[in-house]
Coordinates of C-alpha atoms in Angstrom, one line a residue:
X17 CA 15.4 -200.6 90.7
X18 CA 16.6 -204.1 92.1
X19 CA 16.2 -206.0 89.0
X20 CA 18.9 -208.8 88.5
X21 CA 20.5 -208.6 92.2
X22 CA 17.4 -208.9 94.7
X23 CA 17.8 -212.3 96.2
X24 CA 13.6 -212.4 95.8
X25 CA 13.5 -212.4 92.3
X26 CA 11.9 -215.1 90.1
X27 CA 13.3 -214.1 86.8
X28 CA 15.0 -210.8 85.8
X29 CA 12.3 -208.7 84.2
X30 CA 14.8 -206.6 82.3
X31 CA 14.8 -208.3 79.3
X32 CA 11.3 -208.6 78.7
X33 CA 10.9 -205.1 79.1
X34 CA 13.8 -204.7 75.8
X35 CA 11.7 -206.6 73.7
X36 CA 8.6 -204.4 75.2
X37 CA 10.5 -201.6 74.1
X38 CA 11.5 -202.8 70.6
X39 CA 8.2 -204.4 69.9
X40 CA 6.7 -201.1 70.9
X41 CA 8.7 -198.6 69.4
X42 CA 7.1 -197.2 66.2
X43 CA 4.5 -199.8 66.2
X44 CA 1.2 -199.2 64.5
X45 CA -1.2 -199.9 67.0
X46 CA 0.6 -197.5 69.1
X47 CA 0.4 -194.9 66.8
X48 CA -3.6 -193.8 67.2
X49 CA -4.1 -194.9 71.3
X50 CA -6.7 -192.7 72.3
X51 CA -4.4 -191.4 74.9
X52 CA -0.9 -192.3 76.9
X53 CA -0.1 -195.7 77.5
X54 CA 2.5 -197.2 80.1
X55 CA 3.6 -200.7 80.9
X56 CA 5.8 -202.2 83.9
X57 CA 7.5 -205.4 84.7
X58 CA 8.6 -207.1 88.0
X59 CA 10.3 -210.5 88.7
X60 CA 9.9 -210.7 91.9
X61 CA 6.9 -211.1 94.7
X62 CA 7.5 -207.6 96.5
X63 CA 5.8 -205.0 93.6
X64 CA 8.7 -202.2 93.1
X65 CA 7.5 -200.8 90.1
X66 CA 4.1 -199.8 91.0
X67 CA 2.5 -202.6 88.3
X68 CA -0.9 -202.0 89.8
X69 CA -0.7 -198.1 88.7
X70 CA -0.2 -199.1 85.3
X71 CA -2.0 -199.7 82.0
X72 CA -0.2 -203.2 81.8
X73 CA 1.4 -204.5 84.7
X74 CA 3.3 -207.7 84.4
X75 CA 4.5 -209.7 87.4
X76 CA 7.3 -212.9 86.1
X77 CA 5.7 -216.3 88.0
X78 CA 6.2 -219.5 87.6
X79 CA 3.1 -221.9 87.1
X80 CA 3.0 -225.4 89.0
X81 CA 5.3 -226.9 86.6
X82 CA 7.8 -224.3 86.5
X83 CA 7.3 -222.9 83.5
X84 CA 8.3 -219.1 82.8
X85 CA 5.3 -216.6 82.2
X86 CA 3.2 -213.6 82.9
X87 CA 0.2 -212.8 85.7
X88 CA -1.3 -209.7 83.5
X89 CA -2.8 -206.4 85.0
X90 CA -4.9 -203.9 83.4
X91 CA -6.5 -201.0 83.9
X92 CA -4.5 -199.0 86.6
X93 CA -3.7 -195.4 86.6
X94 CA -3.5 -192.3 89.4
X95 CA -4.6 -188.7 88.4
X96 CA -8.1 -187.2 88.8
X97 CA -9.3 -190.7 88.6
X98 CA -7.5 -193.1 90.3
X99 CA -7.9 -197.0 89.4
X100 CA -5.8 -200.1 90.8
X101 CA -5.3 -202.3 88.0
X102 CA -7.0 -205.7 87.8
X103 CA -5.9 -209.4 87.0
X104 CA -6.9 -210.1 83.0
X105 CA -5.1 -213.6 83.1
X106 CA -3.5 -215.4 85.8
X107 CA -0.9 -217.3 83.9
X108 CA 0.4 -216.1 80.3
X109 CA 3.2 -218.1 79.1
X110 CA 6.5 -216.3 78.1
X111 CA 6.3 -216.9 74.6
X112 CA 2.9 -215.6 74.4
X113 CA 3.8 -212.1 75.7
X114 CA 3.7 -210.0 72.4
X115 CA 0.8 -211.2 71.2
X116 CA -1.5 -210.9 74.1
X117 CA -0.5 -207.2 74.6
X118 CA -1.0 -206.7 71.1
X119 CA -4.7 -207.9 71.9
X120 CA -5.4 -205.9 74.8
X121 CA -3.8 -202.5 73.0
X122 CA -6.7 -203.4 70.1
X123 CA -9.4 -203.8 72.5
X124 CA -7.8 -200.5 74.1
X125 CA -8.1 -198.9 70.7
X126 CA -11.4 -199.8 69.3
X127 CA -13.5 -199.2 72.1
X128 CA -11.3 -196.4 74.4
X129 CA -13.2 -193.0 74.6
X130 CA -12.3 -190.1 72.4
X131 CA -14.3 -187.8 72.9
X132 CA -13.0 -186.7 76.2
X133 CA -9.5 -186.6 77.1
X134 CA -10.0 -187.0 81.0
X135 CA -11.9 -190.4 80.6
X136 CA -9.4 -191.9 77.3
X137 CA -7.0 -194.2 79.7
X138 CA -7.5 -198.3 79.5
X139 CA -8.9 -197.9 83.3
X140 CA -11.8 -196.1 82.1
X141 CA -12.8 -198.7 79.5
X142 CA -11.6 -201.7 81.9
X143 CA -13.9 -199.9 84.6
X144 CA -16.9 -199.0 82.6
X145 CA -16.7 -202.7 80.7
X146 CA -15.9 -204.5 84.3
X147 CA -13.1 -206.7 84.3
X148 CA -15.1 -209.9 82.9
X149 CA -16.6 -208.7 79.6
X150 CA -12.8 -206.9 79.0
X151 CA -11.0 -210.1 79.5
X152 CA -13.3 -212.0 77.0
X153 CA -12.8 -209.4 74.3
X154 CA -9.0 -209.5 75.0
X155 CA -9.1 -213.7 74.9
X156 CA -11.5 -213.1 72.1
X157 CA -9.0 -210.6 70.0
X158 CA -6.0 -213.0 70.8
X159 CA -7.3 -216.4 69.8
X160 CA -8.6 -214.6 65.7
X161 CA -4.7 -213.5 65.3
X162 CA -3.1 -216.6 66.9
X163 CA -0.4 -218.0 65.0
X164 CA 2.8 -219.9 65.8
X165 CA 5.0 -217.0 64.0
X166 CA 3.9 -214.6 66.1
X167 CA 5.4 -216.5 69.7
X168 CA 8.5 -214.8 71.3
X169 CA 11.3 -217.7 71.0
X170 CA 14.3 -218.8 72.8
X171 CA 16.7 -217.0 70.8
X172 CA 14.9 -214.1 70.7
X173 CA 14.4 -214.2 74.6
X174 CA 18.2 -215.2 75.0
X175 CA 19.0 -212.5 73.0
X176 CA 17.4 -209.5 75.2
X177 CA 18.7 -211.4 77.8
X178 CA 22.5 -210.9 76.7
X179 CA 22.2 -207.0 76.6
X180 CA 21.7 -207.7 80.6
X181 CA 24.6 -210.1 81.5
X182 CA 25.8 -209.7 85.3
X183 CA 29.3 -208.6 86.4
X184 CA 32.3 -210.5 87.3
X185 CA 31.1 -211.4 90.9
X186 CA 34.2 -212.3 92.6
X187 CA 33.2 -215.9 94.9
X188 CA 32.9 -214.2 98.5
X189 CA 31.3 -216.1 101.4
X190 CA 28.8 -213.6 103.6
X191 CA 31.3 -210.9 104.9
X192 CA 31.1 -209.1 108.0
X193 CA 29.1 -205.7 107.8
X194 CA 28.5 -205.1 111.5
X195 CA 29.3 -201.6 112.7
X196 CA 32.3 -200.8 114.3
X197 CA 31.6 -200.1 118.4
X198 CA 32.1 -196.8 118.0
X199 CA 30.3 -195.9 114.8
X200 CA 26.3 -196.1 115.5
X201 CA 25.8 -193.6 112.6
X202 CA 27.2 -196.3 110.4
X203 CA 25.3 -199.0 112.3
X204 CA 21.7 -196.9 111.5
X205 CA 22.7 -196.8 107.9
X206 CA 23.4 -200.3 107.5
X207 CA 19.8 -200.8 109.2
X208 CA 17.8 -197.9 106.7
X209 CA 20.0 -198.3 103.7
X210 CA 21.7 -201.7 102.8
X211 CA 19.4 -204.6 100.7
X212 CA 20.0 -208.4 100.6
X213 CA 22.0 -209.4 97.2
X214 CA 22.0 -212.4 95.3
X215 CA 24.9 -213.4 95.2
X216 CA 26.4 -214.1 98.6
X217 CA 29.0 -211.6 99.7
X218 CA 27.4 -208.3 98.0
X219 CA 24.7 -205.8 99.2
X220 CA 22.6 -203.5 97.4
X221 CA 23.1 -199.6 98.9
X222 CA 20.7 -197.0 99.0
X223 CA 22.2 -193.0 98.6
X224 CA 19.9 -190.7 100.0
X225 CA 19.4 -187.9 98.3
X226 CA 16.7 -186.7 101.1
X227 CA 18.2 -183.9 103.7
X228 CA 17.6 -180.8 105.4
X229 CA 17.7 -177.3 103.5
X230 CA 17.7 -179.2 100.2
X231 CA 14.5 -180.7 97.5
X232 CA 13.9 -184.6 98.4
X233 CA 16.1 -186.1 94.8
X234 CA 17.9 -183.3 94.2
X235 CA 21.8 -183.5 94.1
X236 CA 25.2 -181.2 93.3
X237 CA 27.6 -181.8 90.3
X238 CA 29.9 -182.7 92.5
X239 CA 28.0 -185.0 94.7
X240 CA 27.3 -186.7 91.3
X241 CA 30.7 -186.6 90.2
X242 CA 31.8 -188.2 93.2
X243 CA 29.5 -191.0 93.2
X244 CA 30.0 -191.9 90.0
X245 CA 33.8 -192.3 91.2
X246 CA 32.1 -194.5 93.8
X247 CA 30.3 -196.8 91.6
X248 CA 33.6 -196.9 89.8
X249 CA 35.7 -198.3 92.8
X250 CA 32.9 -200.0 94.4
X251 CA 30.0 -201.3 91.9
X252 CA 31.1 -202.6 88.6
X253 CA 30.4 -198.6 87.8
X254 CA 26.4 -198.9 88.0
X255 CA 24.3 -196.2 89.7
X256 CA 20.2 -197.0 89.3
X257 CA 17.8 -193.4 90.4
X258 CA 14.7 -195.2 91.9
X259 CA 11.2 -194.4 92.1
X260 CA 11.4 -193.3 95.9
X261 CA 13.9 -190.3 94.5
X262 CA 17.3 -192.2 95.8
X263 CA 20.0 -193.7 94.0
X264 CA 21.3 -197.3 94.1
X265 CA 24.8 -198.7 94.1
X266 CA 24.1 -202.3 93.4
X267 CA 27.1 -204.8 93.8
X268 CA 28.9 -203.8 96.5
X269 CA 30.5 -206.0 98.8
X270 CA 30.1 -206.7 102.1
X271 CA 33.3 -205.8 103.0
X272 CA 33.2 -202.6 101.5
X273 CA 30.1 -201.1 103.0
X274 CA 31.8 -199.3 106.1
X275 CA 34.7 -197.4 103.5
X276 CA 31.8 -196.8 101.3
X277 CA 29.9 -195.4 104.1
X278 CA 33.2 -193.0 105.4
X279 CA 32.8 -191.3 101.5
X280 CA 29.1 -190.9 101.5
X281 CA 29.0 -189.4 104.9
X282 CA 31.9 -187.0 103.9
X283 CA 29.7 -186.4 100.5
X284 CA 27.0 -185.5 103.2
X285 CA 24.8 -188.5 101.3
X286 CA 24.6 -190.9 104.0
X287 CA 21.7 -190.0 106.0
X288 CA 20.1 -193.5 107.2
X289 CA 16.4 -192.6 106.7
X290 CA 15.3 -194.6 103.5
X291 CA 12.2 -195.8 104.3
X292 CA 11.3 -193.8 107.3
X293 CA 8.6 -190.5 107.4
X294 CA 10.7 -187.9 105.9
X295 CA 12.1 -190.6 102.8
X296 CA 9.8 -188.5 100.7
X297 CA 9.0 -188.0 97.3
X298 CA 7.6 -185.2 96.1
X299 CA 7.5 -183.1 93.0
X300 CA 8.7 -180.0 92.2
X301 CA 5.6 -178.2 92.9
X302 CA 4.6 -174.8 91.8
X303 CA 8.4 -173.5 92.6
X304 CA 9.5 -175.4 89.0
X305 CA 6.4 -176.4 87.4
X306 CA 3.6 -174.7 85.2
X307 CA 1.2 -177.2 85.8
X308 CA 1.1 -177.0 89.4
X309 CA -1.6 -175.7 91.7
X310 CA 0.5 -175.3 95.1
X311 CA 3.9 -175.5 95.8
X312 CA 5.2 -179.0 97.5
X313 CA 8.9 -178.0 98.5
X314 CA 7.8 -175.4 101.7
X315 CA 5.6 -178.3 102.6
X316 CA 8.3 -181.3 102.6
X317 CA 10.7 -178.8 104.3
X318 CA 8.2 -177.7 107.0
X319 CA 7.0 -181.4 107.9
X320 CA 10.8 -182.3 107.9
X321 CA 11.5 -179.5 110.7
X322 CA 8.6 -181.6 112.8
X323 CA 10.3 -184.8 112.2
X324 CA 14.2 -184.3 112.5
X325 CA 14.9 -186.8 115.3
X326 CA 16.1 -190.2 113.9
X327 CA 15.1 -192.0 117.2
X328 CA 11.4 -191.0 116.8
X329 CA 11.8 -192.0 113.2
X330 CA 13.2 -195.7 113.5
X331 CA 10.3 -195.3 116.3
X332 CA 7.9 -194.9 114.0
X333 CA 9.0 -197.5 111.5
X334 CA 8.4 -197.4 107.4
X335 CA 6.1 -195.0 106.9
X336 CA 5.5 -193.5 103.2
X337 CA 4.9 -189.7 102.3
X338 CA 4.0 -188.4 99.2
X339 CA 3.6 -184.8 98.1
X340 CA 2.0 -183.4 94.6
X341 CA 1.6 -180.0 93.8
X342 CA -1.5 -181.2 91.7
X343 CA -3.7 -183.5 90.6
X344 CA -1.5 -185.2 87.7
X345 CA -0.3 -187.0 91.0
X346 CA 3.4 -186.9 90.2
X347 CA 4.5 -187.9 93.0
X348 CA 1.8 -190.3 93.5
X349 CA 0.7 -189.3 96.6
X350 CA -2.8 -191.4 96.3
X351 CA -0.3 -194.6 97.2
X352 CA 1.4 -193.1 100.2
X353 CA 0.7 -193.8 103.8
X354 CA 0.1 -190.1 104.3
X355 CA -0.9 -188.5 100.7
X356 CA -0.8 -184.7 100.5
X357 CA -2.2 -182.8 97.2
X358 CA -2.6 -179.1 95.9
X359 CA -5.0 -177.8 95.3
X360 CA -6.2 -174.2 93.9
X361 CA -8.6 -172.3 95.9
X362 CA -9.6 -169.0 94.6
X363 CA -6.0 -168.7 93.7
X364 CA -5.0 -169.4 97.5
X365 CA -2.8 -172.9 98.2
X366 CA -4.5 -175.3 99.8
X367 CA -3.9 -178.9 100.6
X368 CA -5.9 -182.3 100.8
X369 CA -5.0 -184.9 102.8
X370 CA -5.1 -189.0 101.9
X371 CA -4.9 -191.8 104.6
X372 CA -4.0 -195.6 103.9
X373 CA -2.4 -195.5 100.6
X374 CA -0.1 -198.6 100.1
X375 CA 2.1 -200.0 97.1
X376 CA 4.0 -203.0 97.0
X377 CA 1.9 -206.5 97.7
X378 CA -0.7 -204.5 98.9
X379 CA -1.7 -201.9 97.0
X380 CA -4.3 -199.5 97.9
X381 CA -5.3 -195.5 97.1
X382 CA -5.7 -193.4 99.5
X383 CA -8.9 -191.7 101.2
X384 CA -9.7 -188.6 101.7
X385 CA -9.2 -187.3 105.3
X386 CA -11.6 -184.1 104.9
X387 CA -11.3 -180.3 103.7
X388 CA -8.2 -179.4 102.4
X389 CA -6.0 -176.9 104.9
X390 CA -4.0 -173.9 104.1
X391 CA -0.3 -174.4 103.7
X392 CA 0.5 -173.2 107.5
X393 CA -1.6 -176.0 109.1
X394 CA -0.4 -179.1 106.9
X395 CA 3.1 -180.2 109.2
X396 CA 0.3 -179.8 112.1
X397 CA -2.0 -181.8 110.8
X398 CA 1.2 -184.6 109.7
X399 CA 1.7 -184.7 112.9
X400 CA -1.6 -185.2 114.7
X401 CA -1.9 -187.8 112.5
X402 CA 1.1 -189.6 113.6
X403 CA 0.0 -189.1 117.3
X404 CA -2.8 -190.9 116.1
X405 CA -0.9 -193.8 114.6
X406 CA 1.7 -193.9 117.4
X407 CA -1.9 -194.6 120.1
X408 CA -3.2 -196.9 118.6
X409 CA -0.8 -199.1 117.4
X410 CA -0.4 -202.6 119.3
X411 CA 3.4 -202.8 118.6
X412 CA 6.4 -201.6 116.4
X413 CA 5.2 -203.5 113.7
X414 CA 1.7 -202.9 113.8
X415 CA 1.8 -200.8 110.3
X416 CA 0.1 -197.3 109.6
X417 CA -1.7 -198.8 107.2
X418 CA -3.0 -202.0 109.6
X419 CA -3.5 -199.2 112.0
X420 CA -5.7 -197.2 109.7
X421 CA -7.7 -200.0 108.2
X422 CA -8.9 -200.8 111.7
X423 CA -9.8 -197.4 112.9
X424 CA -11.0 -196.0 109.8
X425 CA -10.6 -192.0 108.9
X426 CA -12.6 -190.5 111.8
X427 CA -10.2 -190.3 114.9
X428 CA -7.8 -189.2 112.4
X429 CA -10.2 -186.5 111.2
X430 CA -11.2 -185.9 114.6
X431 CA -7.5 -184.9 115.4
X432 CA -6.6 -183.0 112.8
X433 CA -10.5 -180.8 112.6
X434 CA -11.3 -180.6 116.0
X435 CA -9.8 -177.0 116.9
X436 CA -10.6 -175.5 113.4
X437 CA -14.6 -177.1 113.4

């Protein structure tokens, strides 16, 4: 969601995933996969697309003489089966890019199972193989269709790279965005909600669309209306939806963010929580879907009720929840902090619980914290869970995560178990 403005970013990976597209689209060796088949791009260090949850994931680096290229990652994928993908080559030069997927699709499609649609992803073959004997079929596949005509070129880079030109930036030096005295509402959003640009002068500005009484991404026609007004008058008229269920407004400047702010918090879509506990995302849930076991929506709304004070949020810090009404793991609760899944027992809604999920540089799936609860005791059990966090933790920064590595499940279970054993 940050590609092309985050002042972290290597190379914009927006291009590279055009020519992914175009290369892809309609191409044979897509046409008989044994199953689905995503691929993700990042230029930057910080992982905001989740590579590690993909088939492919592709990170932009730069090797020690600053050549342009690829670290490649295979073999991820959540669900009933959850894998982190692994590393299948550390550096893949730029120009190489089409050709080496098109090896590791053909080792995908000549040895991926197909005679059971639960075990037909890359992860399954990547896991079952290990990731040594995959990477030397992939290497192997690559090097007996090498040929020079088949490398990406400059033009054709330059090319994809011209459908992503940036705006007009006008030249601003860094402008003042501290909050008025009397405006601490403003001051909280500018903490939660504002990113570092790349180009001096400009921020990045995160809409909530997480609030009381109403789905975590959902939004009015008129809310939407109005902020595509916004973008209009205050970002070049871009608006980005994100994977966190927010939207993005990303070349403001600095000098705008306060009457920015005045028009979301009129629009009520300036509540200063991204990042924080009740930032959700969750999926519709049995309310909207077919596929679901349980609903998600009660659930989000009942921990939110726990949770309302943003004091005792900023208190707690980031802190990721994730909430899937089954185990297709829509909202990929198996990466969140605290993970929370439905699940169908005896036709009765019940919910399982995962610990120390993480995304990002370090990616991790959750555990399993024990039996799964019925709906009534789930914002309880959210709860004693932060208690947990909050007494063990050495500081403010001391992350849920950190907190959870280093204790391990059982004072956690304890908590939540101990007055239903």
């Amino acid at each position: 969601p940050l590609a092309g403005v985050c002042d972290d970013e290597v190379a914009d990976p927006r291009p590279y995933c055009e020519i992914i597209r175009q290369w892809s689209s309609l191409h044979p060796e897509f046409a008989f996969l044994p199953r689905k088949f995503k691929i993700a791009v990042i230029g930057a260090e910080e992982d905001r697309a989740s590579i590690r949850l993909h088939d492919i994931g592709l990170q932009l680096v730069l090797d020690e003489s600053g050549a342009l290229g690829f670290k490649v990652w295979v073999g991820g994928g959540l669900g009933r089966t959850p894998m982190l993908a692994q590393v299948v080559r550390e550096f893949l030069p730029q120009e190489q890019l089409l050709g080496y997927l098109k090896a590791i699709l053909r080792v995908y499609n000549r040895y991926g199972r197909r005679d059971n649609k639960y075990k037909a992803r890359i992860k399954i073959l990547v896991g079952s193989l290990g990731i040594e004997a995959f990477s030397q079929q992939v290497e192997a596949e690559y090097q007996k269709n090498y040929r020079d005509d088949t490398l990406l070129t400059e033009e054709e880079i330059d090319y994809a790279k011209s459908f992503f030109s940036a705006p007009e930036y006008a030249p601003l030096i860094a402008e003042e965005t501290t909050a008025p005295a009397a405006d601490t509402a403003y001051g909280r959003w500018l903490e939660r909600n504002i990113w570092q640009h790349k180009v001096p002068g400009y921020r990045i500005v995160t809409i909530s669309l997480k609030h009381k009484n109403r789905a975590p991404g959902d939004i009015t026609t008129h809310q939407l209306e109005q902020i595509a007004d916004l973008a209009e008058q205050y970002s070049f008229g871009e608006v980005r939806s994100t994977q966190q269920q927010n939207l993005l407004l990303t070349d403001v400047k600095g000098s705008d963010l306060y009457a920015l702010w005045k028009q979301l918090d009129a629009l009520d879509l300036a509540t200063p929580t991204a990042g924080t506990l009740i930032d959700t995302v969750c999926c519709p849930g049995g309310d909207f879907c077919n596929l679901a076991n349980a609903r998600s929506l009660p659930i989000n709304e009942a921990i939110l009720q726990r949770f309302g004070d943003l004091q005792q949020l900023y208190n707690l810090g980031d802190l990721s929840l994730r909430i899937s009404g089954c185990i297709n793991a829509c909202a990929h609760h198996h990466i969140a902090n605290i993970g929370i899944l439905g699940v169908d027992k005896n036709g009765e809604e019940f919910y399982q619980i995962t610990l120390g999920g993480e995304t990002g540089q370090r990616s991790s799936i959750g555990k399993v914290l024990g039996p799964s609860l019925p709906m009534e005791r789930v914002a309880s059990a959210v709860e004693k869970i932060i208690d947990v966090y909050v007494e063990h933790r050495a500081d403010s920064n001391d992350s849920f995560t950190a907190v959870y590595e280093r204790l391990g499940k059982a004072p956690f279970k304890e908590r939540v178990y101990a007055s239903h054993s």
